[in-house]
Coordinates of C-alpha atoms in Angstrom, one line a residue:
X16 CA 7.1 13.4 -5.3
X17 CA 10.2 12.5 -4.2
X18 CA 12.4 10.0 -2.0
X19 CA 14.1 11.9 0.8
X20 CA 16.9 11.2 3.2
X21 CA 19.0 12.7 5.7
X22 CA 21.5 11.1 8.3
X23 CA 22.5 13.4 11.4
X24 CA 25.5 12.3 13.6
X25 CA 27.0 14.3 16.4
X26 CA 30.4 12.9 15.5
X27 CA 32.0 12.2 12.3
X28 CA 30.2 10.0 10.2
X29 CA 32.0 6.7 9.5
X30 CA 29.6 5.3 7.1
X31 CA 27.3 6.0 4.5
X32 CA 24.1 5.2 3.3
X33 CA 24.6 1.6 1.4
X34 CA 23.9 1.5 -2.4
X35 CA 20.9 -0.7 -2.0
X36 CA 19.2 1.9 0.4
X37 CA 19.8 4.5 -2.3
X38 CA 17.9 2.3 -4.8
X39 CA 14.9 2.0 -3.0
X40 CA 14.8 5.4 -2.4
X41 CA 15.5 6.3 -6.2
X42 CA 12.6 4.2 -7.0
X43 CA 10.3 6.9 -5.6
X44 CA 12.4 9.3 -7.7
X45 CA 13.6 8.0 -10.9
X46 CA 14.4 11.5 -12.3
X47 CA 17.0 12.9 -10.7
X48 CA 19.3 12.2 -7.5
X49 CA 21.8 14.2 -5.7
X50 CA 23.7 14.1 -2.3
X51 CA 24.7 17.1 -0.1
X52 CA 26.4 17.3 3.2
X53 CA 26.7 20.0 5.8
X54 CA 29.3 19.9 8.9
X55 CA 30.4 22.0 11.5
X56 CA 34.2 21.2 12.5
X57 CA 33.5 23.1 15.9
X58 CA 30.8 21.3 17.3
X59 CA 31.5 18.2 15.3
X60 CA 27.6 17.5 13.7
X61 CA 27.4 16.4 10.2
X62 CA 24.0 16.0 8.1
X63 CA 24.1 13.9 4.9
X64 CA 21.0 14.8 2.8
X65 CA 19.9 12.6 -0.1
X66 CA 16.9 13.7 -2.5
X67 CA 15.5 11.5 -5.7
X68 CA 13.0 13.5 -7.7
X69 CA 9.9 12.3 -9.7
X70 CA 9.3 15.3 -11.9
X71 CA 6.0 16.6 -11.7
X72 CA 6.0 20.7 -12.0
X73 CA 7.4 23.2 -13.5
X74 CA 11.6 22.8 -14.5
X75 CA 13.4 19.6 -13.4
X76 CA 14.6 20.6 -10.0
X77 CA 17.7 18.7 -8.2
X78 CA 17.2 17.8 -4.8
X79 CA 18.6 18.6 -2.2
X80 CA 18.0 22.2 -3.3
X81 CA 20.2 24.7 -1.8
X82 CA 20.0 28.4 -1.6
X83 CA 22.9 31.2 -1.6
X84 CA 23.0 31.3 2.2
X85 CA 23.7 27.5 2.6
X86 CA 20.0 26.7 3.4
X87 CA 19.1 23.2 2.3
X88 CA 15.8 21.7 1.5
X89 CA 14.3 18.4 0.9
X90 CA 10.9 18.8 -0.2
X91 CA 8.5 15.7 -0.8
X92 CA 5.1 17.6 -1.4
X93 CA 2.9 19.6 -3.6
X94 CA 1.7 22.9 -3.3
X95 CA -2.0 23.4 -4.3
X96 CA -2.5 26.7 -2.6
X97 CA -1.3 29.1 0.6
X98 CA 2.0 29.9 -0.8
X99 CA 2.2 31.5 -4.2
X100 CA 3.6 29.3 -7.2
X101 CA 3.0 30.3 -10.8
X102 CA 2.2 27.8 -13.3
X103 CA 5.6 27.5 -14.8
X104 CA 7.2 27.3 -11.5
X105 CA 8.5 24.6 -9.4
X106 CA 7.0 24.4 -5.9
X107 CA 10.2 23.2 -4.1
X108 CA 12.0 26.3 -5.3
X109 CA 9.1 28.4 -3.9
X110 CA 9.1 26.8 -0.5
X111 CA 12.6 27.5 -0.1
X112 CA 12.4 31.2 -0.8
X113 CA 9.8 31.5 1.7
X114 CA 11.7 29.3 4.4
X115 CA 15.0 31.4 3.2
X116 CA 13.5 34.3 4.0
X117 CA 12.0 33.4 7.5
X118 CA 14.6 33.9 10.3
X119 CA 12.7 33.2 13.6
X120 CA 11.0 30.1 14.5
X121 CA 7.7 31.8 14.4
X122 CA 8.3 33.0 10.5
X123 CA 9.0 29.1 9.8
X124 CA 6.0 27.9 11.1
X125 CA 4.0 30.5 9.3
X126 CA 5.2 29.5 6.2
X127 CA 4.5 25.6 6.9
X128 CA 1.1 26.7 8.3
X129 CA 0.3 28.6 4.7
X130 CA 1.1 25.6 2.6
X131 CA -2.3 23.9 1.3
X132 CA -1.4 20.0 -0.2
X133 CA 0.6 17.1 1.1
X134 CA 4.0 17.3 2.1
X135 CA 6.9 15.6 4.1
X136 CA 10.0 17.7 4.3
X137 CA 13.5 18.2 5.9
X138 CA 15.2 21.8 6.1
X139 CA 18.5 22.8 7.4
X140 CA 18.5 26.5 8.4
X141 CA 22.1 27.4 8.0
X142 CA 22.3 30.8 10.2
X143 CA 20.9 29.0 12.9
X144 CA 22.2 25.7 12.7
X145 CA 18.7 24.1 12.9
X146 CA 17.1 21.1 11.1
X147 CA 13.4 21.2 10.7
X148 CA 11.4 18.3 9.4
X149 CA 7.6 17.0 9.6
X150 CA 4.8 16.1 7.7
X151 CA 1.6 17.9 6.8
X152 CA -1.3 17.9 9.0
X153 CA -3.1 14.6 7.6
X154 CA 0.2 13.0 7.3
X155 CA -0.1 12.5 3.4
X156 CA 3.4 11.9 2.9
X157 CA 5.6 9.3 4.4
X158 CA 8.3 10.4 7.0
X159 CA 10.2 7.6 8.9
X160 CA 12.7 8.3 11.8
X161 CA 15.5 5.9 13.3
X162 CA 17.8 6.5 16.5
X163 CA 20.8 4.6 16.4
X164 CA 21.9 2.7 18.9
X165 CA 24.4 4.9 21.2
X166 CA 22.0 7.3 20.4
X167 CA 24.5 9.6 18.6
X168 CA 22.6 9.6 15.2
X169 CA 19.3 9.4 13.5
X170 CA 17.9 9.0 10.3
X171 CA 14.9 10.7 8.6
X172 CA 13.8 9.0 5.5
X173 CA 10.6 8.6 3.3
X174 CA 10.9 4.6 3.9
X175 CA 12.9 2.2 6.3
X176 CA 16.3 1.8 5.3
X177 CA 17.4 -1.5 6.8
X178 CA 16.1 -4.9 8.0
X179 CA 14.4 -6.0 11.3
X180 CA 17.2 -8.0 12.3
X181 CA 19.0 -8.2 15.7
X182 CA 21.1 -5.3 16.8
X183 CA 19.2 -2.9 14.3
X184 CA 17.1 0.0 16.0
X185 CA 13.3 0.1 15.1
X186 CA 12.1 2.5 12.2
X187 CA 8.9 4.5 13.5
X188 CA 6.8 6.8 11.6
X189 CA 7.1 10.5 12.4
X190 CA 4.0 11.4 14.0
X191 CA 1.9 14.2 11.9
X192 CA 1.0 15.9 15.2
X193 CA 3.6 18.2 15.2
X194 CA 6.8 19.5 12.9
X195 CA 9.9 19.1 14.7
X196 CA 13.5 20.9 15.3
X197 CA 16.8 20.0 16.2
X198 CA 19.2 22.7 17.2
X199 CA 22.0 20.7 15.9
X200 CA 25.3 22.9 17.9
X201 CA 23.5 22.5 20.8
X202 CA 23.1 18.9 20.7
X203 CA 26.2 18.3 19.6
X204 CA 27.8 20.0 22.8
X205 CA 25.4 18.3 25.0
X206 CA 26.0 14.7 23.1
X207 CA 22.8 13.9 22.7
X208 CA 19.7 14.7 20.7
X209 CA 16.8 16.6 21.8
X210 CA 14.1 17.6 19.6
X211 CA 11.7 20.5 20.2
X212 CA 8.1 19.7 19.0
X213 CA 5.7 22.5 17.4
X214 CA 2.2 20.8 17.4
X215 CA -0.6 21.8 15.1
X216 CA -2.9 23.9 17.0
X217 CA -5.9 21.8 16.5
X218 CA -9.5 22.9 15.3
X219 CA -11.5 20.3 17.6
X220 CA -11.0 17.9 20.5
X221 CA -10.2 14.9 18.5
X222 CA -6.8 16.3 17.3
X223 CA -3.8 14.8 16.9
X224 CA -2.0 14.9 20.2
X225 CA -4.8 12.6 21.5
X226 CA -2.9 9.6 20.3
X227 CA 0.3 10.9 21.0
X228 CA 2.2 11.6 24.4
X229 CA 5.0 14.8 24.2
X230 CA 6.6 13.3 27.1
X231 CA 7.8 10.1 25.0
X232 CA 11.4 9.6 25.2
X233 CA 13.5 7.8 22.3
X234 CA 16.5 6.6 23.8
X235 CA 18.4 9.6 25.3
X236 CA 16.8 11.8 22.4
X237 CA 14.1 13.9 24.2
X238 CA 11.4 15.2 22.5
X239 CA 9.1 17.9 24.0
X240 CA 7.3 20.9 23.3
X241 CA 9.1 24.0 22.2
X242 CA 10.0 26.2 25.0
X243 CA 8.6 29.1 22.8
X244 CA 4.9 27.7 23.4
X245 CA 4.5 28.2 19.4
X246 CA 2.6 26.0 16.8
X247 CA 0.9 25.5 13.5
X248 CA -2.3 26.8 12.7
X249 CA -4.5 23.8 11.1
X250 CA -5.3 24.2 7.7
X251 CA -9.1 23.2 8.2
X252 CA -12.1 24.3 9.7
X253 CA -13.3 23.2 13.1
X254 CA -15.5 19.8 13.3
X255 CA -19.0 21.7 13.6
X256 CA -21.0 20.2 17.0
X257 CA -24.7 20.2 16.1
X258 CA -26.6 16.8 16.3
X259 CA -30.6 16.2 16.3
X260 CA -32.1 15.0 19.6
X261 CA -33.9 12.3 17.5
X262 CA -33.5 10.3 13.9
X263 CA -34.8 12.1 11.1
X264 CA -38.7 11.3 11.0
X265 CA -39.0 13.2 7.6
X266 CA -37.1 10.4 6.0
X267 CA -39.2 7.3 7.5
X268 CA -41.0 7.0 4.3
X269 CA -38.1 6.9 2.3
X270 CA -36.9 3.6 3.8
X271 CA -38.4 0.9 2.0
X272 CA -38.4 3.1 -1.5
X273 CA -36.1 2.5 -4.4
X274 CA -32.6 3.7 -3.8
X275 CA -32.3 6.3 -6.8
X276 CA -35.7 7.5 -5.9
X277 CA -34.7 8.2 -2.4
X278 CA -32.1 10.4 -3.5
X279 CA -34.1 12.1 -6.2
X280 CA -36.6 12.8 -3.5
X281 CA -33.9 14.4 -0.8
X282 CA -32.7 16.6 -4.2
X283 CA -36.2 18.1 -3.8
X284 CA -35.1 19.7 -0.6
X285 CA -33.5 23.2 -0.9
X286 CA -31.1 22.6 1.8
X287 CA -29.9 19.1 0.8
X288 CA -29.5 19.9 -3.0
X289 CA -27.5 22.9 -1.5
X290 CA -25.2 20.7 0.4
X291 CA -24.6 18.6 -2.3
X292 CA -23.8 21.3 -4.6
X293 CA -21.4 22.8 -2.3
X294 CA -19.5 19.4 -1.7
X295 CA -19.9 18.7 -5.5
X296 CA -17.6 22.3 -6.2
X297 CA -15.1 21.6 -3.5
X298 CA -14.5 18.3 -4.8
X299 CA -14.1 19.4 -8.6
X300 CA -11.6 22.2 -7.7
X301 CA -9.7 19.8 -5.2
X302 CA -9.6 17.1 -8.6
X303 CA -8.7 20.2 -10.9
X304 CA -5.7 20.9 -8.8
X305 CA -4.3 17.7 -8.7
X306 CA -4.8 16.5 -12.8
X307 CA -3.9 20.0 -14.0
X308 CA 0.0 21.5 -14.5
X309 CA 1.5 18.0 -15.0
X310 CA 3.9 17.3 -17.6
X311 CA 2.3 15.5 -20.5
X312 CA 3.5 14.0 -23.7
X313 CA 1.3 13.9 -26.8
X314 CA -1.4 11.0 -26.4
X315 CA 0.0 10.2 -23.0
X316 CA -1.8 9.2 -20.3
X317 CA -1.0 11.5 -17.0
X318 CA -3.5 10.4 -14.7
X319 CA -5.4 7.1 -13.2
X320 CA -7.8 6.4 -11.0
X321 CA -7.7 3.6 -8.1
X322 CA -11.0 2.2 -9.5
X323 CA -13.3 0.1 -8.3
X324 CA -16.6 1.1 -9.7
X325 CA -17.8 2.1 -6.3
X326 CA -19.1 5.5 -5.5
X327 CA -15.9 7.2 -4.3
X328 CA -14.0 6.0 -7.5
X329 CA -16.8 7.0 -9.7
X330 CA -16.8 10.5 -8.4
X331 CA -13.1 11.2 -8.6
X332 CA -13.3 9.5 -12.4
X333 CA -16.4 11.6 -13.4
X334 CA -14.8 14.8 -12.1
X335 CA -11.3 14.3 -13.6
X336 CA -13.2 14.0 -16.7
X337 CA -14.4 17.4 -16.5
X338 CA -10.8 18.8 -15.9
X339 CA -8.5 16.5 -18.2
X340 CA -8.1 17.6 -21.9
X341 CA -10.2 15.5 -24.2
X342 CA -7.8 13.8 -26.1
X343 CA -6.0 12.4 -23.1
X344 CA -7.0 9.0 -22.1
X345 CA -7.8 8.3 -18.2
X346 CA -6.5 4.7 -16.8
X347 CA -8.8 3.1 -14.4
X348 CA -7.0 0.7 -12.2
X349 CA -8.6 -2.5 -11.6
X350 CA -6.9 -4.9 -9.1
X351 CA -8.1 -9.0 -8.8
X352 CA -6.7 -11.6 -6.9
X353 CA -7.0 -14.8 -7.7
X354 CA -8.9 -17.2 -5.2
X355 CA -7.2 -20.5 -5.0
X356 CA -8.9 -23.4 -6.4
X357 CA -8.5 -25.2 -3.4
X358 CA -9.9 -22.7 -1.1
X359 CA -13.3 -24.0 0.8
X360 CA -16.1 -22.6 -1.1
X361 CA -19.8 -23.8 -0.9
X362 CA -20.9 -25.3 -4.2
X363 CA -23.3 -22.6 -4.9
X364 CA -20.4 -20.1 -4.7
X365 CA -18.3 -22.4 -7.2
X366 CA -21.1 -22.6 -9.6
X367 CA -21.3 -18.7 -9.6
X368 CA -17.9 -17.6 -9.7
X369 CA -17.2 -20.1 -12.8
X370 CA -20.3 -18.8 -14.4
X371 CA -19.2 -15.5 -13.8
X372 CA -15.5 -16.0 -15.4
X373 CA -16.5 -18.0 -18.3
X374 CA -19.1 -15.3 -19.1
X375 CA -16.5 -12.5 -18.8
X376 CA -13.7 -14.4 -20.8
X377 CA -11.4 -14.1 -18.1
X378 CA -9.1 -16.4 -16.1
X379 CA -10.3 -18.5 -13.7
X380 CA -10.8 -17.0 -10.1
X381 CA -10.4 -13.5 -11.1
X382 CA -13.8 -12.2 -11.5
X383 CA -14.3 -10.8 -8.1
X384 CA -16.9 -8.2 -6.7
X385 CA -14.8 -5.0 -7.6
X386 CA -14.0 -6.5 -11.1
X387 CA -17.7 -6.9 -11.6
X388 CA -18.7 -2.9 -10.4
X389 CA -15.7 -1.7 -11.9
X390 CA -16.9 -2.9 -15.5
X391 CA -20.1 -1.6 -14.9
X392 CA -18.7 1.7 -13.7
X393 CA -16.5 1.8 -16.9
X394 CA -19.9 1.6 -18.9
X395 CA -21.5 4.6 -16.7
X396 CA -18.6 6.7 -17.6
X397 CA -18.7 5.5 -21.2
X398 CA -22.4 6.8 -21.6
X399 CA -21.4 10.1 -19.8
X400 CA -18.4 10.9 -22.3
X401 CA -18.2 8.6 -25.3
X402 CA -15.6 10.6 -26.6
X403 CA -13.1 10.1 -24.2
X404 CA -10.7 7.1 -24.0
X405 CA -11.3 5.3 -20.9
X406 CA -8.9 2.5 -20.3
X407 CA -10.3 0.0 -17.6
X408 CA -6.8 -2.2 -16.5
X409 CA -7.7 -5.4 -15.5
X410 CA -4.9 -6.1 -12.9
X411 CA -4.7 -10.1 -12.1
X412 CA -2.7 -11.1 -9.4
X413 CA -2.2 -14.8 -9.1
X414 CA -1.2 -16.2 -5.4
X415 CA 2.2 -16.9 -6.4
X416 CA 3.1 -13.6 -7.7
X417 CA 1.7 -12.3 -4.6
X418 CA 3.9 -14.4 -2.1
X419 CA 7.0 -13.4 -4.1
X420 CA 6.6 -9.9 -4.5
X421 CA 5.6 -9.3 -0.9
X422 CA 8.9 -10.6 0.1
X423 CA 10.6 -9.0 -2.4
X424 CA 9.1 -5.4 -2.0
X425 CA 5.9 -4.9 -0.1
X426 CA 7.2 -6.2 3.2
X427 CA 9.8 -3.5 3.3
X428 CA 7.3 -0.7 2.0
X429 CA 4.6 -1.3 4.9
X430 CA 6.8 -1.4 7.8
X431 CA 6.8 -0.2 10.1
X432 CA 3.0 -1.0 10.3
X433 CA 2.2 -4.7 10.8
X434 CA -1.2 -5.9 10.8
X435 CA -3.1 -8.2 8.3
X436 CA -5.0 -5.2 7.5
X437 CA -1.6 -3.4 6.4
X438 CA -0.8 -6.4 4.5
X439 CA -4.1 -6.6 2.5
X440 CA -4.2 -3.2 1.7
X441 CA -0.3 -2.6 0.9
X442 CA -0.8 -5.6 -1.4
X443 CA -3.6 -4.6 -2.9
X444 CA -2.4 -0.9 -3.6
X445 CA 1.2 -2.1 -4.5
X446 CA -0.1 -4.2 -7.7
X447 CA -3.0 -1.5 -8.7
X448 CA -0.4 1.3 -8.7
X449 CA 1.9 -0.8 -10.8
X450 CA -0.6 -0.5 -13.3
X451 CA 0.1 -3.7 -15.1
X452 CA -2.4 -5.5 -16.7
X453 CA -4.7 -6.1 -19.8
X454 CA -7.3 -3.8 -21.5
X455 CA -10.1 -4.2 -24.0
X456 CA -9.3 -3.0 -27.4
X457 CA -10.8 -3.7 -30.8
X458 CA -13.0 -6.8 -28.9
X459 CA -9.7 -8.3 -27.8
X460 CA -7.8 -8.6 -24.5
X461 CA -4.2 -6.9 -24.9
X462 CA -1.7 -6.3 -22.4
X463 CA -0.9 -2.8 -21.3
X464 CA 0.8 -1.0 -18.5
X465 CA -0.1 2.3 -17.4
X466 CA 2.4 5.3 -17.7
X467 CA 0.4 7.4 -15.5
X468 CA 2.1 9.2 -12.8
X469 CA -0.5 10.9 -10.8
X470 CA -3.0 8.2 -8.8
X471 CA -6.5 9.4 -7.5
X472 CA -7.3 8.0 -4.5
X473 CA -10.7 8.1 -2.7
X474 CA -9.5 7.9 0.8
X475 CA -11.0 10.0 3.3
X476 CA -14.6 10.0 2.0
X477 CA -15.5 7.0 4.6
X478 CA -13.5 8.8 7.4
X479 CA -15.4 11.7 7.0
X480 CA -18.9 10.7 5.6
X481 CA -19.5 7.2 7.8
X482 CA -18.8 4.7 5.0
X483 CA -17.6 2.2 7.2
X484 CA -19.9 -0.5 9.0
X485 CA -18.4 0.6 12.5
X486 CA -20.0 3.7 12.0
X487 CA -23.2 2.2 12.1
X488 CA -22.3 0.2 15.1
X489 CA -21.4 3.6 17.0
X490 CA -25.0 5.1 15.6
X491 CA -26.8 2.4 17.1
X492 CA -25.2 2.4 20.6
X493 CA -24.7 6.3 21.3
X494 CA -26.7 8.1 18.4
X495 CA -25.6 11.0 16.5
X496 CA -23.2 12.3 19.3
X497 CA -21.5 9.0 19.2
X498 CA -21.0 9.1 15.4
X499 CA -20.1 12.3 15.4
X500 CA -16.8 11.7 18.0
X501 CA -16.3 8.5 15.9
X502 CA -15.6 10.3 12.6
X503 CA -13.6 13.1 14.6
X504 CA -11.4 10.2 15.7
X505 CA -11.3 9.0 12.0
X506 CA -9.6 11.9 10.7
X507 CA -7.5 12.2 13.7
X508 CA -5.9 8.9 13.3
X509 CA -5.7 8.8 9.5
X510 CA -2.1 9.6 9.4
X511 CA -1.0 6.6 11.3
X512 CA -3.2 4.2 10.1
X513 CA -3.3 4.7 6.2
X514 CA -1.5 7.8 4.6
X515 CA 2.1 6.9 5.1
X516 CA 1.8 3.6 4.3
X517 CA -0.2 4.5 1.3
X518 CA 2.3 6.8 0.3
X519 CA 5.4 4.2 0.6
X520 CA 3.4 1.7 -1.4
X521 CA 2.3 3.7 -4.5
X522 CA 5.8 6.0 -4.3
X523 CA 7.5 2.7 -4.9
X524 CA 6.7 2.8 -8.7
X525 CA 7.7 6.2 -9.3
X526 CA 4.1 7.5 -8.9
X527 CA 2.2 9.9 -6.7
X528 CA -0.9 9.0 -4.8
X529 CA -3.3 12.2 -4.5
X530 CA -6.1 12.4 -2.0
X531 CA -9.0 15.0 -3.5
X532 CA -11.0 14.2 -0.4
X533 CA -8.5 15.1 2.0
X534 CA -8.2 18.5 0.3
X535 CA -7.9 21.3 2.9
X536 CA -11.6 22.9 1.4
X537 CA -13.3 19.6 1.3
X538 CA -12.5 18.9 4.8
X539 CA -13.5 22.2 6.1
X540 CA -16.5 21.9 4.4
X541 CA -17.5 18.9 5.6
X542 CA -16.2 19.9 9.0
X543 CA -18.8 22.6 8.9
X544 CA -21.8 20.3 7.8
X545 CA -23.9 18.7 10.4
X546 CA -23.1 15.3 10.8
X547 CA -27.0 14.2 9.9
X548 CA -26.5 15.7 6.6
X549 CA -23.3 14.0 6.1
X550 CA -24.9 10.5 6.7
X551 CA -28.1 9.2 7.7
X552 CA -27.6 5.8 9.4
X553 CA -31.2 5.1 9.8
X554 CA -31.3 4.4 6.1
X555 CA -30.2 1.3 4.7
X556 CA -26.8 0.2 3.6
X557 CA -26.2 1.8 0.1
X558 CA -28.1 4.9 1.0
X559 CA -27.5 6.2 4.5
X560 CA -23.5 5.9 4.8
X561 CA -22.1 8.7 2.8
X562 CA -25.5 10.0 1.8
X563 CA -24.3 13.5 0.9
X564 CA -21.6 12.0 -1.4
X565 CA -24.4 9.8 -3.1
X566 CA -26.6 13.0 -3.8
X567 CA -23.6 14.8 -4.9
X568 CA -22.9 11.8 -7.5
X569 CA -26.7 11.8 -8.6
X570 CA -26.1 15.7 -9.4
X571 CA -23.1 14.8 -11.2
X572 CA -25.1 12.6 -13.3
X573 CA -24.3 9.1 -12.0
X574 CA -27.1 6.3 -11.7
X575 CA -26.5 3.0 -10.4
X576 CA -23.0 3.8 -9.0
X577 CA -24.5 6.3 -6.7
X578 CA -26.3 3.8 -4.8
X579 CA -23.7 0.6 -4.3
X580 CA -23.3 -0.3 -0.6
X581 CA -19.7 0.3 0.8
X582 CA -17.4 -2.7 0.3
X583 CA -14.0 -2.5 1.8
X584 CA -11.1 -2.8 -0.7
X585 CA -9.4 -6.2 0.7
X586 CA -12.8 -7.6 0.2
X587 CA -13.7 -6.2 -3.1
X588 CA -10.5 -7.3 -4.8
X589 CA -10.5 -10.5 -2.9
X590 CA -7.0 -10.7 -1.5
X591 CA -8.7 -11.1 2.0
X592 CA -10.0 -14.8 0.7
X593 CA -6.4 -15.8 -0.2
X594 CA -4.7 -15.9 3.3
X595 CA -6.1 -17.6 6.6
X596 CA -9.7 -16.6 6.6
X597 CA -9.8 -16.8 10.2
X598 CA -7.1 -14.0 10.9
X599 CA -8.9 -10.6 12.4
X600 CA -7.6 -7.4 10.7
X601 CA -5.9 -6.0 13.6
X602 CA -4.0 -9.1 14.1
X603 CA -0.3 -9.1 13.6
X604 CA 0.5 -10.6 9.9
X605 CA 3.4 -13.5 10.2
X606 CA 3.5 -12.4 6.1
X607 CA 4.9 -9.2 6.9
X608 CA 8.2 -10.7 8.5
X609 CA 11.2 -8.9 6.9
X610 CA 14.8 -10.2 6.7

């Protein structure tokens, strides 16, 4: 994980990145900072690179990283496959070696197409005076761009470096639909920027460019497809088109049975059992890649799970247990927002909350749904492996702390996204990732702050396995074909709706989010699985959505958590109850106004 930034101007730079801007980037990469410049006196352009490193793998390698040919690389990513990286090597060095050996456009694209794992990068190719940049196919790492007034400068950064006051150009997320190239010499001579886009060749019709117009013009900086008609190869298999004409009659008799009995009955089918094990194997390998080869100190905690006790987080925690050294604790980060006492409640709801708070011995208002399922999940994990130290971290957030922290940190990180949903998810993730709360030790509650640098997140499960309520609506109105189309759309837009925001939020604590459900092999497996085997929405909530994952969880040894209904984070942690209840998730959020 790194905080990366590059300012490019077509005439000599008059100002530098302010000290407070560097401090924001350094929060993402607290271990090492470095600055490098490249300029061409003849053409007049100048590039200033700034890198802030969170050390995760191999020897600590300062960024920007340079080679003997003058190439410069800023790399905010992880190589989990595709490009050889030894267990003791640093992936930034490995990527620069391969890019440095690439002379042509096609060769650069071949390197980027090969990498398996999340990345955002900025690469100065010295011999050609080209600047390359972009994000991985799913957009798992944040990268923003801003074109300055007068259109003589562009800044690329992991996060926005300026406020939204008058006179400031807007920041935008760099679309993950492509990687981009600037011919610095040609643009300097022309006096304006022209960006060449190299799109991913998509494996299905629901591909990235469906939401992006290549003819868009950002001021006088024209963005268009590259003249060579080159592209990157998508890292996942095509989405399979195979749906039944009618609902699965064989499951009609299961709709009134006990949920766990339904799963056990379905696992008697050889095909469903095989599918469940295929998913379990792919997820296990994805988790292994993400929790091993980390810098570890004796007795320290290297990995945490964003943990609600729900299906996704329970599966990730159980799989992490299989691959993390047995003597190492695993932190389970569980966040709860206090419902103000003055908020309207029915007398029945008030009595239930007060009884839950009293029975748990917690502060009033924090016994939210995710806290209840989280504790139950913790007990389930403890039963599976009682020798592991499971740190269930109760992170309580009071309204006054939420308001002050949102204004000071979170607004800036969520930007340029701005909806009520972005606010809710962003705030929940920021406090969860900070990891400051309490744990129960020796029968008493003690302050605890997680030191884990890797946070496992379950994002991607709902998008691929029909976990959201809107999927039931599409299935009801358009059947299997409509559901499959919606799942394709979910993955096509996940970069712009979720992942850049989540990376900015979590990275603010000098920690790195990792997404096993978005591992390329996992996505390829699910893309090749018929939709009716991934989900059967003729079955009730807690069964039909994410059916295949529930079967995998059952095979993994999980019990009650494998049949919990889907509950969105903003409702489970109760942040959605703290604000105006009449707001819609898609409304523009007034609380995210920045100064």
